[in-house]
Amino acid sequence: FLSLLLLSSATIPFAVNAEDAYYKGFYNSVFIGATKVSDIDFGSLGILQFKTGLETDIGIGYDFGKRFRLEANYNRNGSDFENTTTSSGYVDLVTSTFSLNGLVDFPNTSSLTPFFGLGIGSSKVEVTGADDSVTSFNVIAGASYKLTEKVDLVGKYNYRSFSDITLGNVLIKDSYTNSFLAGFKFHL
């Protein structure tokens, strides 16, 4: 009985110290990656497909410690039409999004922490000669790897769906993007 008591009392400080190791406070993040826009039915123009485009994302968040985070992000991506014979000389479709995301971390004993999140935002979708601001919804999954006490390397997947988009006289339904991003999270 005495050996069990000694063993359990010796592990208590380690458990308390492990709990203290979780960061709590503000952080910012920066990402870059690839995005793929869903095929879009432009009415009389037909169904247009998009090439893989570039996406950037910056954010500020608050980590409540160990498991829950809340973050605000600004995201911008652009994609060119894939099946057109003429080029506009610049990106054909640009989407800018402000979103608020709730994230859940799944801490473990390694330096790699998986996470999952949901979010809602406002997106401005632009094509030549038309634009619309719509509501967007995010589903996020990824993992962060602790490089130092203040810096994490992060990889994430972001599925973003949009409410109905009206560009000129064209109504677009069921559009979405799939994005794969890599970047850094800096604990402040």
PDB file of C-alpha atoms in Angstrom:
ATOM      1  CA  PHE A   1       0.000   0.000   0.000  1.00  0.00           C
ATOM      2  CA  LEU A   2       2.832   2.380   0.844  1.00  0.00           C
ATOM      3  CA  SER A   3       4.506   1.846  -2.553  1.00  0.00           C
ATOM      4  CA  LEU A   4       1.222   2.606  -4.349  1.00  0.00           C
ATOM      5  CA  LEU A   5       0.807   5.787  -2.314  1.00  0.00           C
ATOM      6  CA  LEU A   6       4.374   6.899  -3.092  1.00  0.00           C
ATOM      7  CA  LEU A   7       3.961   6.151  -6.798  1.00  0.00           C
ATOM      8  CA  SER A   8       0.677   8.044  -7.080  1.00  0.00           C
ATOM      9  CA  SER A   9       2.004  11.036  -5.124  1.00  0.00           C
ATOM     10  CA  ALA A  10       5.057  11.169  -7.386  1.00  0.00           C
ATOM     11  CA  THR A  11       2.906  11.373 -10.533  1.00  0.00           C
ATOM     12  CA  ILE A  12       0.600  14.152  -9.299  1.00  0.00           C
ATOM     13  CA  PRO A  13       3.123  16.971  -9.896  1.00  0.00           C
ATOM     14  CA  PHE A  14       3.692  15.727 -13.456  1.00  0.00           C
ATOM     15  CA  ALA A  15      -0.039  15.732 -14.178  1.00  0.00           C
ATOM     16  CA  VAL A  16      -0.382  19.269 -12.844  1.00  0.00           C
ATOM     17  CA  ASN A  17       2.649  20.426 -14.834  1.00  0.00           C
ATOM     18  CA  ALA A  18       1.281  18.830 -18.018  1.00  0.00           C
ATOM     19  CA  GLU A  19      -1.959  20.787 -17.563  1.00  0.00           C
ATOM     20  CA  ASP A  20       0.019  24.023 -17.133  1.00  0.00           C
ATOM     21  CA  ALA A  21       1.858  23.379 -20.415  1.00  0.00           C
ATOM     22  CA  TYR A  22      -1.193  24.302 -22.517  1.00  0.00           C
ATOM     23  CA  TYR A  23      -1.065  27.785 -23.972  1.00  0.00           C
ATOM     24  CA  LYS A  24      -3.834  30.188 -23.006  1.00  0.00           C
ATOM     25  CA  GLY A  25      -4.170  33.615 -24.615  1.00  0.00           C
ATOM     26  CA  PHE A  26      -4.134  35.455 -27.931  1.00  0.00           C
ATOM     27  CA  TYR A  27      -2.423  34.236 -31.102  1.00  0.00           C
ATOM     28  CA  ASN A  28      -2.209  35.240 -34.738  1.00  0.00           C
ATOM     29  CA  SER A  29      -1.796  33.095 -37.823  1.00  0.00           C
ATOM     30  CA  VAL A  30      -0.765  33.333 -41.442  1.00  0.00           C
ATOM     31  CA  PHE A  31      -1.392  30.731 -44.165  1.00  0.00           C
ATOM     32  CA  ILE A  32      -0.895  30.154 -47.878  1.00  0.00           C
ATOM     33  CA  GLY A  33      -2.129  27.296 -50.009  1.00  0.00           C
ATOM     34  CA  ALA A  34      -4.227  25.984 -52.858  1.00  0.00           C
ATOM     35  CA  THR A  35      -7.958  26.266 -53.424  1.00  0.00           C
ATOM     36  CA  LYS A  36     -10.316  24.530 -55.811  1.00  0.00           C
ATOM     37  CA  VAL A  37     -13.631  26.210 -56.659  1.00  0.00           C
ATOM     38  CA  SER A  38     -16.603  23.971 -57.431  1.00  0.00           C
ATOM     39  CA  ASP A  39     -17.950  23.886 -60.991  1.00  0.00           C
ATOM     40  CA  ILE A  40     -20.421  26.759 -61.385  1.00  0.00           C
ATOM     41  CA  ASP A  41     -23.446  26.907 -63.653  1.00  0.00           C
ATOM     42  CA  PHE A  42     -23.389  30.388 -65.227  1.00  0.00           C
ATOM     43  CA  GLY A  43     -26.684  29.899 -67.064  1.00  0.00           C
ATOM     44  CA  SER A  44     -26.315  30.714 -70.775  1.00  0.00           C
ATOM     45  CA  LEU A  45     -22.496  30.573 -70.482  1.00  0.00           C
ATOM     46  CA  GLY A  46     -22.774  26.953 -69.380  1.00  0.00           C
ATOM     47  CA  ILE A  47     -21.032  25.141 -66.564  1.00  0.00           C
ATOM     48  CA  LEU A  48     -17.600  26.600 -65.968  1.00  0.00           C
ATOM     49  CA  GLN A  49     -14.759  24.811 -64.239  1.00  0.00           C
ATOM     50  CA  PHE A  50     -11.871  26.452 -62.424  1.00  0.00           C
ATOM     51  CA  LYS A  51      -8.152  25.813 -62.242  1.00  0.00           C
ATOM     52  CA  THR A  52      -6.583  25.331 -58.834  1.00  0.00           C
ATOM     53  CA  GLY A  53      -5.983  28.792 -57.414  1.00  0.00           C
ATOM     54  CA  LEU A  54      -3.973  30.515 -54.713  1.00  0.00           C
ATOM     55  CA  GLU A  55      -5.368  31.237 -51.263  1.00  0.00           C
ATOM     56  CA  THR A  56      -4.047  33.345 -48.388  1.00  0.00           C
ATOM     57  CA  ASP A  57      -5.426  33.545 -44.864  1.00  0.00           C
ATOM     58  CA  ILE A  58      -4.569  35.701 -41.847  1.00  0.00           C
ATOM     59  CA  GLY A  59      -6.203  35.539 -38.462  1.00  0.00           C
ATOM     60  CA  ILE A  60      -6.234  36.465 -34.820  1.00  0.00           C
ATOM     61  CA  GLY A  61      -7.633  34.194 -32.155  1.00  0.00           C
ATOM     62  CA  TYR A  62      -7.933  33.388 -28.511  1.00  0.00           C
ATOM     63  CA  ASP A  63      -6.946  30.019 -27.066  1.00  0.00           C
ATOM     64  CA  PHE A  64      -8.952  29.183 -23.925  1.00  0.00           C
ATOM     65  CA  GLY A  65      -6.373  26.551 -22.950  1.00  0.00           C
ATOM     66  CA  LYS A  66      -6.069  22.837 -23.709  1.00  0.00           C
ATOM     67  CA  ARG A  67      -9.096  22.399 -25.973  1.00  0.00           C
ATOM     68  CA  PHE A  68     -11.152  25.369 -27.236  1.00  0.00           C
ATOM     69  CA  ARG A  69     -10.228  28.296 -29.518  1.00  0.00           C
ATOM     70  CA  LEU A  70     -12.120  31.144 -31.180  1.00  0.00           C
ATOM     71  CA  GLU A  71     -10.618  32.974 -34.156  1.00  0.00           C
ATOM     72  CA  ALA A  72     -11.440  35.650 -36.700  1.00  0.00           C
ATOM     73  CA  ASN A  73      -9.951  35.252 -40.184  1.00  0.00           C
ATOM     74  CA  TYR A  74      -9.612  37.225 -43.386  1.00  0.00           C
ATOM     75  CA  ASN A  75      -9.204  34.957 -46.378  1.00  0.00           C
ATOM     76  CA  ARG A  76      -8.701  35.753 -50.069  1.00  0.00           C
ATOM     77  CA  ASN A  77      -8.480  33.366 -52.995  1.00  0.00           C
ATOM     78  CA  GLY A  78      -8.482  33.569 -56.753  1.00  0.00           C
ATOM     79  CA  SER A  79      -9.020  31.061 -59.536  1.00  0.00           C
ATOM     80  CA  ASP A  80      -8.977  31.177 -63.333  1.00  0.00           C
ATOM     81  CA  PHE A  81     -11.607  29.594 -65.543  1.00  0.00           C
ATOM     82  CA  GLU A  82     -10.362  26.242 -66.804  1.00  0.00           C
ATOM     83  CA  ASN A  83     -12.451  25.656 -69.923  1.00  0.00           C
ATOM     84  CA  THR A  84     -12.411  29.028 -71.661  1.00  0.00           C
ATOM     85  CA  THR A  85     -10.394  29.840 -74.758  1.00  0.00           C
ATOM     86  CA  THR A  86      -9.796  33.488 -73.924  1.00  0.00           C
ATOM     87  CA  SER A  87      -7.870  34.840 -70.977  1.00  0.00           C
ATOM     88  CA  SER A  88      -8.848  37.977 -69.138  1.00  0.00           C
ATOM     89  CA  GLY A  89      -5.181  38.585 -68.273  1.00  0.00           C
ATOM     90  CA  TYR A  90      -5.923  38.361 -64.549  1.00  0.00           C
ATOM     91  CA  VAL A  91      -7.703  36.048 -62.126  1.00  0.00           C
ATOM     92  CA  ASP A  92     -11.251  35.345 -63.298  1.00  0.00           C
ATOM     93  CA  LEU A  93     -12.895  34.738 -59.881  1.00  0.00           C
ATOM     94  CA  VAL A  94     -11.864  36.330 -56.573  1.00  0.00           C
ATOM     95  CA  THR A  95     -13.426  35.566 -53.196  1.00  0.00           C
ATOM     96  CA  SER A  96     -12.714  37.597 -50.034  1.00  0.00           C
ATOM     97  CA  THR A  97     -14.068  36.260 -46.742  1.00  0.00           C
ATOM     98  CA  PHE A  98     -14.243  37.493 -43.148  1.00  0.00           C
ATOM     99  CA  SER A  99     -15.176  34.623 -40.830  1.00  0.00           C
ATOM    100  CA  LEU A 100     -15.532  33.705 -37.171  1.00  0.00           C
ATOM    101  CA  ASN A 101     -14.525  30.126 -36.380  1.00  0.00           C
ATOM    102  CA  GLY A 102     -14.826  27.952 -33.294  1.00  0.00           C
ATOM    103  CA  LEU A 103     -12.139  25.270 -33.036  1.00  0.00           C
ATOM    104  CA  VAL A 104     -11.652  22.218 -30.836  1.00  0.00           C
ATOM    105  CA  ASP A 105      -8.118  20.909 -30.237  1.00  0.00           C
ATOM    106  CA  PHE A 106      -7.445  17.258 -29.430  1.00  0.00           C
ATOM    107  CA  PRO A 107      -4.303  17.418 -27.265  1.00  0.00           C
ATOM    108  CA  ASN A 108      -2.185  14.344 -26.664  1.00  0.00           C
ATOM    109  CA  THR A 109       1.317  13.484 -25.453  1.00  0.00           C
ATOM    110  CA  SER A 110       3.022  14.357 -28.748  1.00  0.00           C
ATOM    111  CA  SER A 111       3.880  17.757 -30.268  1.00  0.00           C
ATOM    112  CA  LEU A 112       1.221  17.161 -32.964  1.00  0.00           C
ATOM    113  CA  THR A 113      -2.280  18.404 -32.060  1.00  0.00           C
ATOM    114  CA  PRO A 114      -5.217  17.651 -34.390  1.00  0.00           C
ATOM    115  CA  PHE A 115      -8.140  20.090 -34.485  1.00  0.00           C
ATOM    116  CA  PHE A 116     -11.616  20.487 -35.952  1.00  0.00           C
ATOM    117  CA  GLY A 117     -13.763  23.595 -36.366  1.00  0.00           C
ATOM    118  CA  LEU A 118     -16.884  25.248 -37.709  1.00  0.00           C
ATOM    119  CA  GLY A 119     -17.401  28.842 -38.762  1.00  0.00           C
ATOM    120  CA  ILE A 120     -19.635  31.416 -40.363  1.00  0.00           C
ATOM    121  CA  GLY A 121     -18.627  34.439 -42.394  1.00  0.00           C
ATOM    122  CA  SER A 122     -19.344  37.001 -45.054  1.00  0.00           C
ATOM    123  CA  SER A 123     -17.833  36.491 -48.507  1.00  0.00           C
ATOM    124  CA  LYS A 124     -17.564  38.883 -51.440  1.00  0.00           C
ATOM    125  CA  VAL A 125     -17.483  36.948 -54.718  1.00  0.00           C
ATOM    126  CA  GLU A 126     -16.191  38.879 -57.754  1.00  0.00           C
ATOM    127  CA  VAL A 127     -16.018  38.184 -61.484  1.00  0.00           C
ATOM    128  CA  THR A 128     -15.423  40.684 -64.269  1.00  0.00           C
ATOM    129  CA  GLY A 129     -18.306  43.152 -64.215  1.00  0.00           C
ATOM    130  CA  ALA A 130     -20.208  41.714 -61.239  1.00  0.00           C
ATOM    131  CA  ASP A 131     -19.922  40.912 -57.545  1.00  0.00           C
ATOM    132  CA  ASP A 132     -22.096  39.770 -54.653  1.00  0.00           C
ATOM    133  CA  SER A 133     -21.727  39.533 -50.870  1.00  0.00           C
ATOM    134  CA  VAL A 134     -23.071  36.312 -49.373  1.00  0.00           C
ATOM    135  CA  THR A 135     -22.997  34.257 -46.199  1.00  0.00           C
ATOM    136  CA  SER A 136     -20.401  31.490 -46.043  1.00  0.00           C
ATOM    137  CA  PHE A 137     -20.022  28.451 -43.796  1.00  0.00           C
ATOM    138  CA  ASN A 138     -16.698  26.771 -42.917  1.00  0.00           C
ATOM    139  CA  VAL A 139     -15.757  23.240 -41.909  1.00  0.00           C
ATOM    140  CA  ILE A 140     -12.093  23.079 -40.868  1.00  0.00           C
ATOM    141  CA  ALA A 141      -9.809  20.150 -40.009  1.00  0.00           C
ATOM    142  CA  GLY A 142      -6.076  20.100 -39.470  1.00  0.00           C
ATOM    143  CA  ALA A 143      -3.157  19.687 -37.131  1.00  0.00           C
ATOM    144  CA  SER A 144      -0.567  21.907 -35.524  1.00  0.00           C
ATOM    145  CA  TYR A 145       2.996  20.928 -34.683  1.00  0.00           C
ATOM    146  CA  LYS A 146       4.706  22.766 -31.836  1.00  0.00           C
ATOM    147  CA  LEU A 147       8.030  24.145 -33.149  1.00  0.00           C
ATOM    148  CA  THR A 148       8.808  26.347 -30.118  1.00  0.00           C
ATOM    149  CA  GLU A 149       6.925  27.617 -27.067  1.00  0.00           C
ATOM    150  CA  LYS A 150       5.583  30.502 -29.189  1.00  0.00           C
ATOM    151  CA  VAL A 151       5.367  29.096 -32.761  1.00  0.00           C
ATOM    152  CA  ASP A 152       3.359  26.230 -34.273  1.00  0.00           C
ATOM    153  CA  LEU A 153       3.538  24.874 -37.816  1.00  0.00           C
ATOM    154  CA  VAL A 154      -0.060  24.317 -38.983  1.00  0.00           C
ATOM    155  CA  GLY A 155      -1.668  22.456 -41.864  1.00  0.00           C
ATOM    156  CA  LYS A 156      -5.411  22.677 -42.427  1.00  0.00           C
ATOM    157  CA  TYR A 157      -8.203  21.772 -44.812  1.00  0.00           C
ATOM    158  CA  ASN A 158     -11.083  24.242 -45.199  1.00  0.00           C
ATOM    159  CA  TYR A 159     -14.396  23.440 -46.866  1.00  0.00           C
ATOM    160  CA  ARG A 160     -16.354  26.675 -47.446  1.00  0.00           C
ATOM    161  CA  SER A 161     -19.898  26.688 -48.825  1.00  0.00           C
ATOM    162  CA  PHE A 162     -21.747  29.801 -49.936  1.00  0.00           C
ATOM    163  CA  SER A 163     -25.385  30.865 -49.841  1.00  0.00           C
ATOM    164  CA  ASP A 164     -26.952  31.630 -53.246  1.00  0.00           C
ATOM    165  CA  ILE A 165     -24.749  34.030 -55.260  1.00  0.00           C
ATOM    166  CA  THR A 166     -26.171  36.512 -57.785  1.00  0.00           C
ATOM    167  CA  LEU A 167     -23.672  37.807 -60.356  1.00  0.00           C
ATOM    168  CA  GLY A 168     -25.447  40.162 -62.712  1.00  0.00           C
ATOM    169  CA  ASN A 169     -28.539  38.230 -63.802  1.00  0.00           C
ATOM    170  CA  VAL A 170     -27.017  34.805 -63.046  1.00  0.00           C
ATOM    171  CA  LEU A 171     -28.087  32.947 -59.876  1.00  0.00           C
ATOM    172  CA  ILE A 172     -25.492  30.450 -58.620  1.00  0.00           C
ATOM    173  CA  LYS A 173     -26.532  27.762 -56.126  1.00  0.00           C
ATOM    174  CA  ASP A 174     -24.560  25.144 -54.203  1.00  0.00           C
ATOM    175  CA  SER A 175     -21.096  26.637 -54.761  1.00  0.00           C
ATOM    176  CA  TYR A 176     -18.163  25.839 -52.497  1.00  0.00           C
ATOM    177  CA  THR A 177     -14.377  25.764 -52.256  1.00  0.00           C
ATOM    178  CA  ASN A 178     -11.917  23.149 -50.991  1.00  0.00           C
ATOM    179  CA  SER A 179      -8.664  24.592 -49.646  1.00  0.00           C
ATOM    180  CA  PHE A 180      -5.440  23.076 -48.347  1.00  0.00           C
ATOM    181  CA  LEU A 181      -3.307  25.565 -46.414  1.00  0.00           C
ATOM    182  CA  ALA A 182      -0.006  25.562 -44.533  1.00  0.00           C
ATOM    183  CA  GLY A 183       1.281  28.257 -42.244  1.00  0.00           C
ATOM    184  CA  PHE A 184       2.268  29.380 -38.778  1.00  0.00           C
ATOM    185  CA  LYS A 185       0.470  30.220 -35.559  1.00  0.00           C
ATOM    186  CA  PHE A 186       2.259  32.735 -33.313  1.00  0.00           C
ATOM    187  CA  HIS A 187       1.345  32.808 -29.609  1.00  0.00           C
ATOM    188  CA  LEU A 188       1.412  36.402 -28.359  1.00  0.00           C
TER     189      LEU A 188
END
